[in-house]
Amino acid sequence: MFDTSLQETLDSVIARNPGEPEFHQAVREVFDSLAVIQERHPEYNDLAILTRLCEPERQIIFRVPWVDDRGAVRVNRGFRVEFNSALGPYKGGLRFRESVNLGIVKFLGFEQIFKNSLTGLPIGGGKGGSDFDPAGKSDGEVMRFCQSFMTELHRHIGEHTDVPAGDIGVGAREIGYMFGQYKRLTNRYEAGVLTGKGLDWGGSLVRKEATGYGTAVFAEEMLAARGEGLDGRPVAVSGSGNVALYAIEKVHQLGGRVVTASDSTGYIVDEAGIDLDLLKQIKEVERGRIREYAERRGGSARFVSGGSVWDVPVDVALPCATQNELHESDAKSLIGNGVVVVAEGANMPCTPEAVELFRAAGIAFGPGKAANAGGVATSALEMQQNASRDAWTFDYAEGRLTEIMRSIHANCLETAEEYGRPGDYVVGANVAGFRKVADAMMAFGVI
Ligand code: NDP
């Protein structure tokens, strides 16, 4: 499928970054789409744009020592990969989860470059995190970990340099502890250094809801492009974290009916439509397990441990949990049950085999870098508010988010059309995201 130069570049990326399968997967998927622009733009090749894009501008790995509640010293590993700053300061979340390693951070950082470009806002791409899991830790332990993490990270970030945010395992509590430590270390109230902040100290309305809301709006646009709507249609959502909860909320507001949610212990089916107040109470307030939803909801809901949430018949599927959670067999089930739109709320939740099946079956497939870009877009809106020392209303911020999601959707479709792949959101997102970054890199010369 690739021409020789793309294949050689990919081979060299894989050889130079051994043992990082998620990063290889993300690069391969982008290269797959870029085949369509090779012929029209030989200048990208001449200036080794792709080789430079795949090499992060900077990769920081550091020790994070902290003391647990028993007085024992614990050591985790911190990462920040500053991938590309052609369009603005590095921007991307921090993930705290045991499985975090350099390859995962690089896959997320690489995706972030194109996603951030698609938002049309001036932000580069980066990502970071640690193999620390806040689940099961006390507040004091999480605070001491976050303070230690920021004691090193603060040297590398700043509102004009690199602006981290949350991701899996990093919510308002963690951002608060990290911002507090940054402020203390630098003696500066530099609100624009982190996003996802609390509303009283520089946060933006709608940031919490943005990724999920944006994914639902993107799915609605995908349906509209087919002359259809969300009204009354059954929708499957996976996960029950930040992205999933607010994707459910917006789908309900748009008239759809979400019938599933999940966590790492299993999934629930509620044919009457998820009771979001109950799910939020269990997940946001009590930090409980998904099974409790079925126990407390009674009649219409059941909990399934094992099996796949994608076996539930729906018209629209929104994977919102984690990478590689929707496999080939899941895609077959969804297609067999008549799904028409799949939009990724999480980053790379569908395996390449699953994506191929959707595309071959003519299912509209919205890749995460387009469909979940609402989160980072609203982070950039938070930075705008911080820079102008302003605070927008919920309606104004949501209006901006909706406008951005519609414009990303239109850009994907127009670009796919321009490059001879009508209706292919993957090609549209990758090519549109890539071209802006590549053109800026060309303007800057070889740096
Ligand atoms: P959260 O930590 O809030 O929620 C993650 C959810 O996914 C939890 O319900 C978790 O369950 C579940 N989950 C994690 N791993 C698995 C697994 N292996 N199988 C089934 N369920 C699993 O994270 P977010 O909602 O913030 O992020 C979800 C995804 O969206 C990630 O891919 C993230 O990178 C992406 N994303 C997030 C953005 C944001 O603004 N938050 C922006 C753009 C993308 P459990 O509690 O059991 O671990």
CSV table of N, CA and C in Angstrom, one decimal, residues 1-13 31 34-35 37-39 41-42 44-46 48-51 54:
chain,number,residue,atom,x,y,z
A,1,MET,N,0.8,-1.2,0.0
A,1,MET,CA,0.0,0.0,0.0
A,1,MET,C,0.9,1.3,0.0
A,2,PHE,N,2.0,1.3,0.7
A,2,PHE,CA,2.9,2.4,0.7
A,2,PHE,C,3.8,2.5,-0.5
A,3,ASP,N,4.3,3.7,-0.9
A,3,ASP,CA,5.3,3.7,-1.8
A,3,ASP,C,6.7,3.5,-1.1
A,4,THR,N,7.8,3.3,-1.8
A,4,THR,CA,9.0,2.9,-1.2
A,4,THR,C,9.5,3.9,-0.1
A,5,SER,N,9.3,5.2,-0.4
A,5,SER,CA,9.9,6.1,0.6
A,5,SER,C,9.1,6.1,1.9
A,6,LEU,N,7.8,6.0,1.8
A,6,LEU,CA,7.0,5.9,3.0
A,6,LEU,C,7.4,4.6,3.8
A,7,GLN,N,7.5,3.5,3.1
A,7,GLN,CA,7.8,2.2,3.7
A,7,GLN,C,9.2,2.3,4.4
A,8,GLU,N,10.1,2.9,3.7
A,8,GLU,CA,11.5,3.1,4.3
A,8,GLU,C,11.4,3.9,5.6
A,9,THR,N,10.7,5.0,5.5
A,9,THR,CA,10.6,5.9,6.7
A,9,THR,C,9.9,5.1,7.8
A,10,LEU,N,8.9,4.4,7.5
A,10,LEU,CA,8.2,3.6,8.6
A,10,LEU,C,9.1,2.5,9.2
A,11,ASP,N,9.9,1.8,8.3
A,11,ASP,CA,10.8,0.8,8.8
A,11,ASP,C,11.8,1.5,9.7
A,12,SER,N,12.3,2.6,9.3
A,12,SER,CA,13.3,3.3,10.1
A,12,SER,C,12.7,3.7,11.5
A,13,VAL,N,11.5,4.2,11.5
A,13,VAL,CA,10.8,4.6,12.7
A,13,VAL,C,10.7,3.4,13.7
A,31,PHE,N,0.6,7.1,8.2
A,31,PHE,CA,1.3,6.9,6.9
A,31,PHE,C,0.4,6.3,5.9
A,34,LEU,N,-1.3,9.0,4.3
A,34,LEU,CA,-0.5,10.0,3.6
A,34,LEU,C,-0.1,9.5,2.2
A,35,ALA,N,-0.3,8.3,2.0
A,35,ALA,CA,0.0,7.8,0.6
A,35,ALA,C,-0.6,8.7,-0.4
A,37,ILE,N,-1.1,11.8,-0.6
A,37,ILE,CA,-0.5,13.1,-0.9
A,37,ILE,C,0.9,13.1,-1.4
A,38,GLN,N,1.5,11.9,-1.4
A,38,GLN,CA,2.9,11.8,-1.8
A,38,GLN,C,3.2,12.4,-3.1
A,39,GLU,N,2.3,12.0,-4.1
A,39,GLU,CA,2.5,12.4,-5.5
A,39,GLU,C,2.4,13.9,-5.7
A,41,HIS,N,2.7,16.3,-3.4
A,41,HIS,CA,3.6,17.1,-2.6
A,41,HIS,C,5.0,16.5,-2.4
A,42,PRO,N,5.8,16.4,-3.5
A,42,PRO,CA,7.2,15.8,-3.3
A,42,PRO,C,8.0,16.7,-2.4
A,44,TYR,N,7.5,17.6,0.6
A,44,TYR,CA,7.5,17.1,1.9
A,44,TYR,C,8.6,16.0,2.1
A,45,ASN,N,8.7,15.3,1.0
A,45,ASN,CA,9.7,14.2,1.0
A,45,ASN,C,11.1,14.8,1.1
A,46,ASP,N,11.3,15.8,0.2
A,46,ASP,CA,12.7,16.4,0.1
A,46,ASP,C,13.2,16.9,1.4
A,48,ALA,N,12.4,15.8,4.3
A,48,ALA,CA,12.3,14.8,5.4
A,48,ALA,C,11.3,15.2,6.5
A,49,ILE,N,10.1,15.7,6.0
A,49,ILE,CA,9.1,16.2,7.0
A,49,ILE,C,8.7,15.0,7.9
A,50,LEU,N,8.4,13.9,7.2
A,50,LEU,CA,7.9,12.7,8.0
A,50,LEU,C,8.9,12.2,9.0
A,51,THR,N,10.1,12.1,8.6
A,51,THR,CA,11.2,11.6,9.5
A,51,THR,C,11.3,12.5,10.7
A,54,CYS,N,8.2,12.2,13.1
A,54,CYS,CA,8.2,11.0,13.9
A,54,CYS,C,9.2,11.0,15.0
